[in-house]
XYZ file of C-alpha atoms in Angstrom:
729
model
C 102.607 121.404 203.855
C 101.407 124.809 204.130
C 97.496 125.379 204.524
C 95.558 127.301 201.843
C 93.936 130.284 203.205
C 90.423 130.103 202.972
C 89.969 133.770 201.947
C 92.222 133.173 198.902
C 90.218 130.240 197.994
C 86.971 132.233 197.921
C 88.632 135.052 195.669
C 89.932 132.140 193.527
C 86.650 130.496 193.146
C 85.012 133.859 192.248
C 87.577 134.953 189.653
C 87.284 131.250 188.014
C 83.510 131.777 187.830
C 84.244 134.707 185.265
C 87.549 134.415 183.389
C 89.875 131.515 183.631
C 92.777 133.644 182.090
C 92.572 136.061 185.179
C 92.749 132.874 187.452
C 96.250 132.226 185.952
C 97.262 135.662 187.242
C 95.715 134.953 190.836
C 97.551 131.543 190.762
C 100.967 133.351 190.439
C 100.141 135.210 193.765
C 99.510 131.945 195.632
C 102.186 129.957 197.235
C 103.793 127.147 195.307
C 102.198 124.456 197.810
C 98.758 125.779 197.373
C 99.041 125.655 193.552
C 100.258 122.250 193.566
C 97.400 121.132 195.786
C 94.887 123.062 193.636
C 96.431 121.664 190.213
C 96.031 117.999 191.612
C 92.502 118.800 192.708
C 91.737 119.689 189.130
C 93.162 116.859 187.477
C 91.880 113.870 189.868
C 88.473 115.533 190.557
C 88.978 114.541 194.131
C 86.539 115.798 196.625
C 86.843 116.659 200.252
C 85.264 118.959 202.785
C 87.679 121.754 201.881
C 87.874 121.471 198.231
C 84.637 120.578 196.701
C 84.026 124.018 195.377
C 87.577 123.769 193.468
C 86.829 120.389 191.622
C 86.759 120.637 188.054
C 85.559 118.001 185.868
C 88.541 116.850 183.479
C 87.648 117.691 179.776
C 86.440 114.907 177.466
C 87.940 114.678 173.976
C 86.364 112.957 171.102
C 87.778 112.439 167.656
C 86.739 110.569 164.513
C 88.682 109.978 161.440
C 89.620 106.556 160.664
C 90.754 107.095 157.003
C 92.421 105.748 153.954
C 95.461 107.455 152.876
C 98.020 107.477 149.861
C 101.661 108.185 150.452
C 103.172 111.224 149.087
C 99.812 113.284 149.915
C 98.629 114.983 153.002
C 95.483 114.230 154.940
C 93.673 115.672 157.903
C 94.069 113.595 160.907
C 90.518 113.913 162.079
C 87.026 114.032 160.273
C 85.485 115.633 163.312
C 86.869 116.735 166.812
C 85.354 118.067 170.111
C 86.266 118.950 173.400
C 83.746 119.067 176.090
C 84.780 120.707 179.058
C 83.776 122.025 182.801
C 82.282 125.602 182.303
C 84.727 126.741 184.844
C 87.697 125.794 182.721
C 87.288 127.177 179.224
C 90.914 126.415 177.842
C 94.441 125.029 178.661
C 97.772 125.913 177.371
C 98.449 123.054 175.284
C 97.086 120.093 173.188
C 99.717 117.193 171.798
C 99.093 115.120 168.837
C 101.417 112.035 168.542
C 101.904 109.439 165.718
C 101.737 106.774 168.433
C 102.088 103.763 166.398
C 103.566 102.887 162.961
C 105.721 105.978 163.098
C 108.621 106.152 160.589
C 111.015 108.900 161.766
C 112.485 111.162 158.987
C 109.628 110.091 156.497
C 106.442 111.523 158.396
C 105.347 114.739 159.706
C 102.256 116.216 161.592
C 101.907 119.636 160.849
C 99.057 122.752 161.281
C 97.791 123.711 157.882
C 96.441 127.253 157.426
C 98.286 128.574 160.555
C 97.112 131.972 159.649
C 93.758 130.969 160.581
C 94.908 130.143 164.197
C 96.579 133.008 165.513
C 96.206 132.250 169.381
C 98.073 128.881 168.548
C 101.768 128.083 167.413
C 102.521 124.739 166.363
C 106.118 122.642 167.115
C 107.136 119.402 165.591
C 109.386 116.805 167.551
C 110.550 114.490 164.979
C 112.149 111.979 167.601
C 108.983 111.612 169.427
C 106.792 111.996 166.528
C 104.720 114.474 168.332
C 103.244 117.927 167.411
C 102.473 120.329 170.225
C 99.890 123.039 169.669
C 100.375 125.758 172.407
C 99.616 129.365 173.530
C 102.472 131.652 172.073
C 101.897 133.944 175.151
C 102.322 131.312 177.816
C 98.391 131.796 178.676
C 95.663 129.565 178.071
C 94.044 128.957 174.741
C 90.323 128.393 174.673
C 89.303 125.046 173.843
C 87.183 125.906 170.735
C 90.458 127.501 169.326
C 92.040 124.075 169.945
C 89.232 122.323 168.216
C 89.350 124.248 165.183
C 93.203 123.936 164.974
C 93.135 120.041 165.463
C 90.912 119.854 162.633
C 93.479 121.559 160.494
C 96.441 119.522 161.378
C 97.499 116.983 158.632
C 99.738 114.163 158.154
C 102.264 113.494 155.314
C 104.439 110.622 154.401
C 107.285 111.125 151.838
C 107.732 107.482 151.009
C 106.135 106.241 147.871
C 106.431 102.620 149.351
C 104.816 103.180 152.721
C 102.414 100.784 154.042
C 100.487 99.831 157.278
C 98.515 101.953 159.739
C 99.420 105.016 161.558
C 97.595 105.777 164.978
C 97.364 109.437 166.081
C 96.864 110.244 169.690
C 95.107 113.544 170.697
C 95.691 114.437 174.414
C 95.627 117.238 176.870
C 98.748 117.131 178.719
C 102.212 116.183 177.910
C 102.416 112.411 178.606
C 102.285 110.238 175.686
C 99.023 108.435 175.116
C 98.859 105.022 173.519
C 95.474 104.040 172.309
C 96.002 100.350 172.247
C 96.541 100.515 176.171
C 94.480 103.495 176.970
C 97.616 104.419 179.100
C 99.654 107.480 179.479
C 103.518 107.522 179.529
C 105.710 110.435 180.617
C 109.627 110.693 180.897
C 110.823 112.406 183.835
C 114.406 113.612 183.458
C 116.323 113.150 186.889
C 120.193 112.686 186.369
C 121.620 109.886 188.311
C 118.310 108.948 190.021
C 118.358 105.423 191.727
C 115.894 102.663 190.724
C 114.368 102.795 194.172
C 114.033 106.464 194.187
C 112.655 106.554 190.811
C 110.054 103.811 191.833
C 109.030 105.829 194.702
C 108.626 109.272 193.088
C 106.767 107.490 190.198
C 104.257 105.787 192.906
C 103.430 109.079 194.406
C 102.828 110.970 191.194
C 99.265 111.309 189.650
C 98.221 112.599 186.270
C 94.653 113.699 186.192
C 93.727 111.608 189.036
C 95.424 108.508 187.609
C 98.020 106.728 189.933
C 101.410 106.453 188.607
C 104.086 103.868 188.654
C 107.229 102.809 187.048
C 106.297 101.720 183.334
C 105.667 98.059 182.514
C 105.996 97.273 179.050
C 103.860 94.385 177.887
C 103.842 94.756 173.804
C 105.866 96.047 170.907
C 103.549 99.100 170.715
C 104.581 100.027 174.158
C 108.339 99.560 173.780
C 108.303 101.542 170.658
C 106.403 104.470 172.094
C 108.378 104.401 175.462
C 112.037 103.384 174.096
C 112.114 105.233 170.736
C 109.694 108.188 170.968
C 110.509 109.099 174.516
C 112.703 112.146 175.298
C 115.207 110.140 177.166
C 116.388 107.186 178.661
C 115.519 105.811 182.219
C 114.331 103.358 184.711
C 111.269 100.992 184.243
C 109.687 98.728 186.466
C 111.343 95.409 185.947
C 113.711 93.672 188.489
C 115.125 90.192 189.205
C 115.985 91.402 192.966
C 113.652 88.636 194.426
C 115.201 85.695 192.299
C 118.328 85.882 190.358
C 117.465 85.409 186.586
C 113.601 85.670 187.096
C 112.698 89.075 185.880
C 109.520 90.454 186.745
C 107.302 93.594 186.627
C 107.199 94.782 190.143
C 105.262 97.940 189.690
C 101.928 98.858 188.897
C 98.844 96.595 188.261
C 101.366 93.952 186.460
C 103.337 93.641 189.580
C 104.600 89.979 189.893
C 104.149 89.165 186.026
C 107.193 87.234 184.806
C 108.641 88.529 181.613
C 111.793 87.030 181.429
C 113.965 83.704 182.526
C 117.812 83.673 182.364
C 120.546 85.842 181.097
C 121.201 87.275 177.510
C 120.188 83.711 176.048
C 117.275 83.162 178.156
C 113.515 83.260 177.087
C 110.193 85.247 177.689
C 106.705 83.792 178.520
C 104.999 86.778 176.870
C 107.265 90.042 175.772
C 110.439 91.239 176.430
C 113.088 93.808 174.297
C 116.414 93.388 175.687
C 119.392 94.851 173.983
C 121.780 92.163 172.419
C 123.662 90.296 175.276
C 121.084 91.711 177.911
C 120.625 90.926 180.536
C 124.250 90.265 181.776
C 124.339 90.964 185.345
C 127.627 92.415 185.030
C 129.557 92.864 188.419
C 126.785 90.621 189.843
C 124.662 93.486 191.241
C 122.617 94.543 188.121
C 118.955 93.831 189.231
C 116.951 96.515 187.547
C 115.494 97.068 184.266
C 116.531 100.311 182.262
C 115.914 101.633 178.739
C 119.292 101.844 176.918
C 120.871 104.996 176.019
C 120.237 105.993 172.432
C 123.281 104.864 170.229
C 123.934 101.877 172.257
C 122.706 98.816 170.443
C 119.167 98.310 169.540
C 117.225 101.521 169.715
C 114.610 101.733 172.595
C 115.849 98.294 173.989
C 116.636 97.399 177.587
C 119.545 96.508 179.656
C 120.176 95.575 183.305
C 121.809 98.079 185.830
C 122.610 98.099 189.574
C 120.132 100.486 191.790
C 122.545 103.297 191.126
C 124.038 102.575 187.774
C 127.254 104.392 186.381
C 127.953 107.835 187.657
C 128.449 108.971 184.025
C 128.322 107.961 180.345
C 125.862 105.595 178.614
C 124.908 103.740 181.659
C 124.188 106.560 184.045
C 120.308 106.995 184.758
C 118.936 109.993 182.882
C 115.507 109.611 184.504
C 112.576 107.368 184.735
C 109.333 106.524 182.909
C 106.069 106.850 184.574
C 102.945 105.051 183.470
C 99.523 106.023 184.208
C 96.266 104.040 184.022
C 95.127 100.445 184.626
C 95.323 100.640 188.416
C 92.422 99.090 190.582
C 89.285 101.222 190.412
C 90.409 103.605 187.821
C 88.367 104.453 184.896
C 90.012 105.392 181.510
C 90.290 109.089 181.300
C 88.696 110.825 178.315
C 91.441 113.495 177.961
C 92.871 111.768 175.026
C 91.190 110.486 171.789
C 92.709 108.685 168.683
C 92.463 108.264 164.997
C 94.157 106.286 162.447
C 94.968 105.991 158.716
C 95.466 102.981 156.709
C 97.527 102.987 153.743
C 95.527 100.873 151.419
C 97.447 98.359 149.430
C 96.580 95.198 147.264
C 97.475 92.515 149.787
C 96.914 89.646 147.251
C 96.430 89.384 143.610
C 96.298 85.947 142.108
C 97.916 85.363 138.527
C 95.532 83.555 136.699
C 96.271 80.336 134.701
C 97.577 80.764 131.086
C 95.281 79.786 128.141
C 96.189 78.261 124.778
C 95.615 80.311 121.701
C 92.935 82.502 123.165
C 90.377 82.871 126.007
C 89.267 85.204 128.916
C 90.801 85.175 132.290
C 89.038 86.155 135.784
C 91.527 87.925 138.009
C 90.928 87.915 141.787
C 92.545 90.487 144.340
C 92.127 91.372 147.946
C 92.924 94.616 149.573
C 93.160 96.408 152.944
C 89.854 96.410 154.580
C 87.635 99.252 153.408
C 89.693 99.890 150.305
C 87.970 100.073 146.870
C 89.902 97.786 144.244
C 90.357 99.439 140.869
C 91.600 97.663 137.784
C 93.463 99.558 135.109
C 94.953 98.683 131.721
C 98.113 100.999 132.217
C 100.588 101.383 135.027
C 99.990 104.964 135.832
C 97.143 107.273 135.523
C 94.171 106.220 133.396
C 90.615 105.694 134.181
C 89.662 102.454 136.093
C 88.230 99.704 133.654
C 86.481 98.027 136.347
C 86.279 97.912 140.283
C 85.615 95.237 142.749
C 87.618 92.241 144.026
C 87.414 90.292 140.615
C 87.739 91.223 137.192
C 86.939 89.253 134.090
C 88.806 90.322 130.762
C 87.489 90.135 127.327
C 88.573 87.355 125.055
C 92.384 87.693 124.600
C 94.600 86.530 121.797
C 97.947 87.588 123.142
C 99.583 88.053 126.447
C 98.045 91.203 128.297
C 99.213 93.132 131.223
C 96.590 94.492 133.767
C 97.065 96.705 136.797
C 95.185 96.960 140.138
C 95.503 99.185 143.106
C 93.393 99.889 146.310
C 93.067 103.861 145.526
C 96.760 104.651 145.701
C 98.514 104.717 142.522
C 101.984 104.496 144.083
C 101.015 100.947 145.213
C 99.646 99.654 142.035
C 100.631 96.224 141.195
C 100.796 94.467 137.833
C 99.186 91.043 136.727
C 99.889 89.116 133.633
C 97.287 87.284 131.662
C 99.256 84.894 129.551
C 98.017 83.650 126.009
C 100.337 80.749 124.917
C 100.203 79.751 121.095
C 100.111 76.179 120.511
C 103.236 75.080 118.492
C 103.358 73.613 115.119
C 103.910 69.851 114.519
C 107.713 69.290 115.204
C 110.187 69.467 112.358
C 112.772 66.759 112.757
C 116.243 66.757 111.037
C 115.747 63.502 109.626
C 112.991 60.969 109.976
C 115.239 58.072 109.467
C 118.463 57.827 111.169
C 121.098 54.721 111.143
C 124.294 54.153 112.970
C 126.939 51.323 112.873
C 126.964 49.228 115.709
C 125.417 49.581 119.262
C 125.995 53.095 120.630
C 124.007 56.572 120.984
C 122.418 58.523 118.472
C 121.802 62.310 118.379
C 118.303 63.112 117.189
C 117.436 66.784 116.080
C 113.934 68.443 116.181
C 112.705 71.994 116.156
C 109.291 73.860 116.536
C 108.218 77.369 115.844
C 107.525 78.102 119.582
C 108.045 76.332 122.929
C 110.086 73.131 123.573
C 110.372 69.559 122.047
C 109.552 66.572 124.329
C 110.747 63.263 123.299
C 108.574 59.820 123.737
C 108.996 56.125 123.114
C 105.384 55.849 122.114
C 103.184 57.450 119.496
C 100.701 58.692 122.141
C 100.673 58.784 125.672
C 103.373 57.709 128.080
C 106.045 60.137 129.745
C 108.246 62.431 128.378
C 111.957 60.893 128.509
C 113.852 63.994 127.545
C 112.953 67.768 126.865
C 114.913 69.663 124.408
C 115.929 70.006 120.610
C 118.805 67.707 120.880
C 118.404 64.413 122.212
C 121.059 61.751 122.617
C 119.548 58.365 123.185
C 120.899 55.665 125.347
C 123.029 52.986 123.880
C 120.904 51.176 121.370
C 121.787 47.692 119.789
C 118.642 47.141 117.789
C 116.226 49.266 115.582
C 114.149 51.830 117.674
C 111.667 54.439 117.093
C 111.414 57.749 119.004
C 108.919 60.517 118.695
C 109.061 64.391 118.858
C 106.264 66.224 120.345
C 106.112 70.122 120.613
C 104.678 71.990 123.674
C 104.443 75.681 124.698
C 103.895 76.113 128.325
C 101.032 73.523 128.577
C 99.611 74.051 124.937
C 100.504 70.921 123.339
C 100.442 69.815 119.842
C 99.668 66.032 119.928
C 100.834 65.387 116.464
C 103.908 63.379 117.432
C 106.735 63.078 114.509
C 108.385 59.749 114.435
C 112.141 59.131 113.943
C 113.356 55.472 112.847
C 116.725 54.498 113.735
C 118.260 51.613 112.279
C 121.415 49.755 113.639
C 123.915 48.281 111.053
C 126.585 45.669 111.637
C 130.059 46.724 110.688
C 132.480 44.698 108.992
C 134.400 42.295 111.427
C 138.119 42.744 111.346
C 140.879 41.452 113.510
C 143.836 43.371 114.488
C 147.176 41.603 113.429
C 150.691 41.609 114.609
C 153.220 40.340 112.032
C 156.805 40.394 111.313
C 159.219 40.863 108.017
C 162.753 40.315 107.124
C 164.980 43.407 106.772
C 165.414 44.387 102.948
C 162.430 42.026 101.995
C 158.622 42.864 101.159
C 155.594 41.722 102.780
C 152.032 41.582 101.928
C 149.307 42.699 104.023
C 145.558 41.348 104.023
C 142.322 43.359 105.156
C 141.023 39.866 105.763
C 137.468 40.658 104.509
C 136.291 40.404 101.036
C 133.803 42.312 99.173
C 134.294 45.702 100.759
C 135.632 49.003 100.070
C 139.084 49.527 101.495
C 141.496 52.491 102.112
C 144.998 51.771 103.573
C 147.106 54.213 105.492
C 149.584 53.902 102.422
C 146.949 55.147 100.035
C 146.220 51.558 98.794
C 142.417 50.732 97.982
C 142.779 47.106 97.360
C 142.287 44.244 99.746
C 145.942 43.489 100.101
C 148.942 45.841 99.993
C 152.622 45.222 99.796
C 155.024 46.960 101.983
C 158.964 46.969 102.235
C 159.421 48.637 105.705
C 158.126 47.969 109.154
C 155.541 50.175 111.012
C 151.872 50.314 111.732
C 149.443 49.906 108.982
C 145.544 50.658 109.077
C 142.918 49.881 106.514
C 139.237 51.167 106.546
C 137.111 48.541 105.557
C 133.518 49.782 104.623
C 130.684 47.700 103.794
C 128.266 48.456 100.669
C 125.669 51.125 100.742
C 123.109 51.557 102.356
C 124.853 50.532 105.505
C 128.318 52.027 104.600
C 129.717 50.850 108.079
C 133.298 51.029 108.306
C 135.686 49.060 110.677
C 139.348 49.923 111.039
C 141.979 46.976 111.018
C 145.405 47.750 112.547
C 148.557 45.768 111.454
C 151.698 46.217 113.414
C 154.649 45.235 111.160
C 157.821 44.447 113.087
C 160.957 44.378 110.603
C 163.486 41.947 111.972
C 167.026 42.767 111.250
C 169.988 40.538 110.408
C 172.164 39.877 113.463
C 175.852 41.152 113.932
C 178.480 39.978 116.445
C 180.069 42.936 118.243
C 182.421 40.829 120.526
C 182.667 37.350 122.181
C 183.852 37.408 125.915
C 185.638 34.308 127.125
C 186.256 33.589 130.876
C 187.502 29.797 131.133
C 184.792 27.804 129.682
C 182.211 30.377 129.916
C 181.293 32.453 126.752
C 179.140 35.398 126.262
C 178.249 36.559 122.712
C 177.339 40.338 122.357
C 175.554 41.707 119.303
C 175.800 45.050 117.844
C 171.854 45.299 118.698
C 170.077 42.704 120.869
C 166.739 41.619 119.760
C 164.280 39.300 121.247
C 163.779 37.620 118.046
C 167.625 36.519 117.814
C 168.709 32.954 119.060
C 172.361 31.679 119.919
C 174.628 28.587 119.377
C 178.226 27.421 119.745
C 177.858 24.131 118.023
C 175.521 25.149 115.204
C 172.915 22.689 116.105
C 171.722 23.533 119.385
C 170.316 27.099 119.595
C 168.977 28.947 122.756
C 167.688 32.433 123.552
C 170.302 33.403 125.979
C 173.776 34.559 124.633
C 175.603 33.071 127.625
C 177.184 29.450 127.259
C 178.837 27.417 129.979
C 181.438 24.279 129.701
C 182.520 25.148 126.223
C 185.194 22.815 125.370
C 188.700 24.264 124.846
C 189.986 25.041 121.296
C 188.735 26.676 118.157
C 185.036 27.086 118.489
C 182.300 29.017 116.191
C 179.631 31.250 117.770
C 176.375 31.317 115.710
C 173.350 33.887 115.814
C 170.164 33.921 113.732
C 166.795 35.348 113.262
C 164.093 33.026 114.638
C 161.930 33.089 111.426
C 164.566 32.467 109.074
C 165.521 35.990 108.059
C 169.253 35.247 108.197
C 172.219 34.822 110.622
C 176.102 35.322 111.202
C 178.926 33.266 112.635
C 182.243 34.112 114.198
C 185.235 31.839 115.399
C 186.611 32.030 118.949
C 189.111 30.088 121.048
C 188.599 28.692 124.219
C 191.952 28.194 126.316
C 191.567 25.508 128.981
C 194.317 25.310 131.918
C 194.217 22.046 133.825
C 193.878 22.509 137.346
C 196.166 19.745 138.200
C 198.125 16.832 136.607
C 199.552 13.514 137.720
C 202.819 12.798 135.931
C 202.987 8.899 137.163
C 203.085 7.375 133.817
C 199.596 5.765 134.140
C 198.471 7.514 130.836
C 195.857 9.579 132.709
C 196.837 13.273 133.144
C 200.464 12.596 132.747
C 201.116 16.007 130.985
C 199.893 19.667 131.867
C 199.040 21.493 128.639
C 196.921 24.149 127.522
C 194.049 23.118 125.343
C 193.453 25.619 122.356
C 196.910 27.076 122.642
C 197.824 25.606 119.279
C 195.373 28.366 117.763
C 197.939 31.096 118.881
C 201.420 30.661 117.012
C 202.920 33.303 118.903
C 201.743 32.188 122.409
C 204.062 31.423 125.284
C 203.528 29.815 128.654
C 205.844 30.234 131.375
C 205.872 27.915 134.531
C 207.272 28.863 138.080
C 207.311 27.304 141.270
C 205.958 28.993 144.327
C 209.543 30.792 144.929
C 209.304 32.185 141.337
C 211.966 30.002 139.816
C 211.526 29.417 136.287
C 210.759 25.740 135.536
C 209.545 25.454 131.854
C 208.478 27.347 129.017
C 205.733 26.091 126.535
C 204.887 27.315 122.878
C 203.683 25.729 119.823
C 206.864 23.655 119.529
C 206.394 22.354 122.935
C 202.761 22.344 124.220
C 203.097 20.160 127.177
C 205.210 19.928 130.673
C 205.909 16.599 132.408
C 206.806 17.894 135.944
C 210.464 17.758 135.547
C 213.285 20.179 135.890
C 216.517 19.339 134.078
C 214.812 15.790 133.823
C 214.520 15.717 137.517
C 211.040 15.106 138.733
C 209.526 17.775 140.750
C 207.669 17.221 144.140
C 203.947 17.279 144.385
C 202.914 21.114 145.001
C 201.206 24.243 143.589
C 203.053 25.821 140.575
C 202.071 29.085 138.471
C 201.924 29.968 134.925
C 201.579 33.142 132.877
C 200.381 32.917 129.320
C 201.297 35.656 126.835
C 199.244 35.421 123.662
C 200.720 38.407 121.896
C 201.376 42.148 122.395
C 197.635 42.939 122.016
C 196.164 40.881 124.797
C 196.905 40.862 128.479
C 198.945 38.148 130.377
C 196.735 35.466 131.829
C 198.033 34.145 135.202
C 197.091 31.410 137.376
C 198.077 28.364 139.239
C 197.741 24.584 139.121
C 198.788 21.270 141.407
C 201.266 18.728 140.682
C 200.054 15.525 142.361
C 202.100 12.408 142.884
């Protein structure tokens, strides 16, 4: 480092004693190393053998003005402001005022009112950082006294009618952001592509008005918002897990060694952390250092982990670093900054009073932001308060009334309703006497002028079993009384109206199934005497005569007052007279087929023995008769048929048993012919009504025992029947 010429120092001291603006001109003639040394001396108030005469006490800033504020208005940020400074330093180039907590970007602004009254100062607003800069338009120092008057004219505005909360204003000399909750200063230093280790070393060697710098450590949401969202760029902060993978610590400044995160993106914090979504992720295995994420990537102002160098371009290229000043061992807080705050007063709670019945007064309680005055109104906007204080007692009210309360800001005015409920009249029931026929449910109806109907099983007390104008009872089998009571939001008319329910027994009827003969008439009977009747065929007597089958009903109604009706159903099945369609004969098996089969028909082949089946076996040969009749005697029919029996064998040995072979029943067919052959087809005999048997001879010569064949032709309308039989000797 170059040494400062002693002669130059004497000249500088002399000029500083008379005019600080001339000192700035002298500084321009000194070499840069000398200027740097002198500035550091002024800011840190260090003293040594060569610089004692140049030491300047840092200014002391004081501000008052903790105020209440209503949105959509403007308010001065201080009620009083002062700068106490070293006589050797009468001014500076800039004063910074920042909304350091609670800032809503785009809705809030700081500005210099009456700028014409402050010709030595120009104001510029940075909406990103929420910071107003008051500075010299010429680049020369501005007197502290001018800054004091200008700060007193700085106003805050908020354009949202629904704004709430507290805003803190930091007023400081120097560009660094000041946070009142920590009394620390924060400065973003642009440096494209700087490594984390280089940023750490640069921060560690920097000072700010004598305060030692270090890479920022972030312990609260206030710090995270100020550094991450209201800073001028992204950059390194003092967190790392280089010592132990997954154990993130603050490794710079007075918080060095403090663990603030364990694990990766799904880990946890023992105090405070503000990682971006999915961070830290240790991508590539060498991301060991904490970095404030580029704006537009994920959560605004959040953190990500990078390698020592980061990317060479793009969103994950380091753009600089954040230096924090304050809190190092042995340091006392500087007084180059002060803060004030405004609080938007709101009603924090307002308790809705309990309703009253018919009339009464109400006591309404509310709480508000500390220091605010609670005002009560009878209208939603404007008007004069009808009362002030945390509690308001209304006059006696006969109707529901709405009141309004605020804490000084009309835009935050809240409503509260004092409800007066009218006690309803005695319930009106549709009928006080209700009946039904037989067990079942009953629908009861009641109404009231206001409110609802509650139903009970007792004349007083008890618990409501149903609420509503229409009540369907459970199944009832005996007389029961229910009671209707009207209620309007807790205002109860205790005069309950009874409803008597009677249960009558309906006539006892039994359904029937009966039969009748086709083409005949039948009398149907309701089965219960002394009632009123209505048949489905229009008859109104106990009995009715019908001539066709079908389903008939009769409504049987008991005399008044019961007037209960039961319906009897009689199913009448009309039985037809059977008609034989055909009779199939196969040997001695006979099947009788009808034109229409019915299960009420029965069959016989001898006229004596009847059966349900139409199939008969072992029917004797000859002329037979088939009988079919309706079981209950409605009528029947008969038809003859012939059974032809061909003997399976015969024994012509003159013992009088089976000596001849003859076809039983053939006599019923005068035109029938039977031709007999041997196994070679030789014609042996021919039978007819004139010769109905064969004796087993041919030309009177006995034929040997063997099988022989026959063919029966009854007439030209029936097929030829063929078969064989045995001749046994």
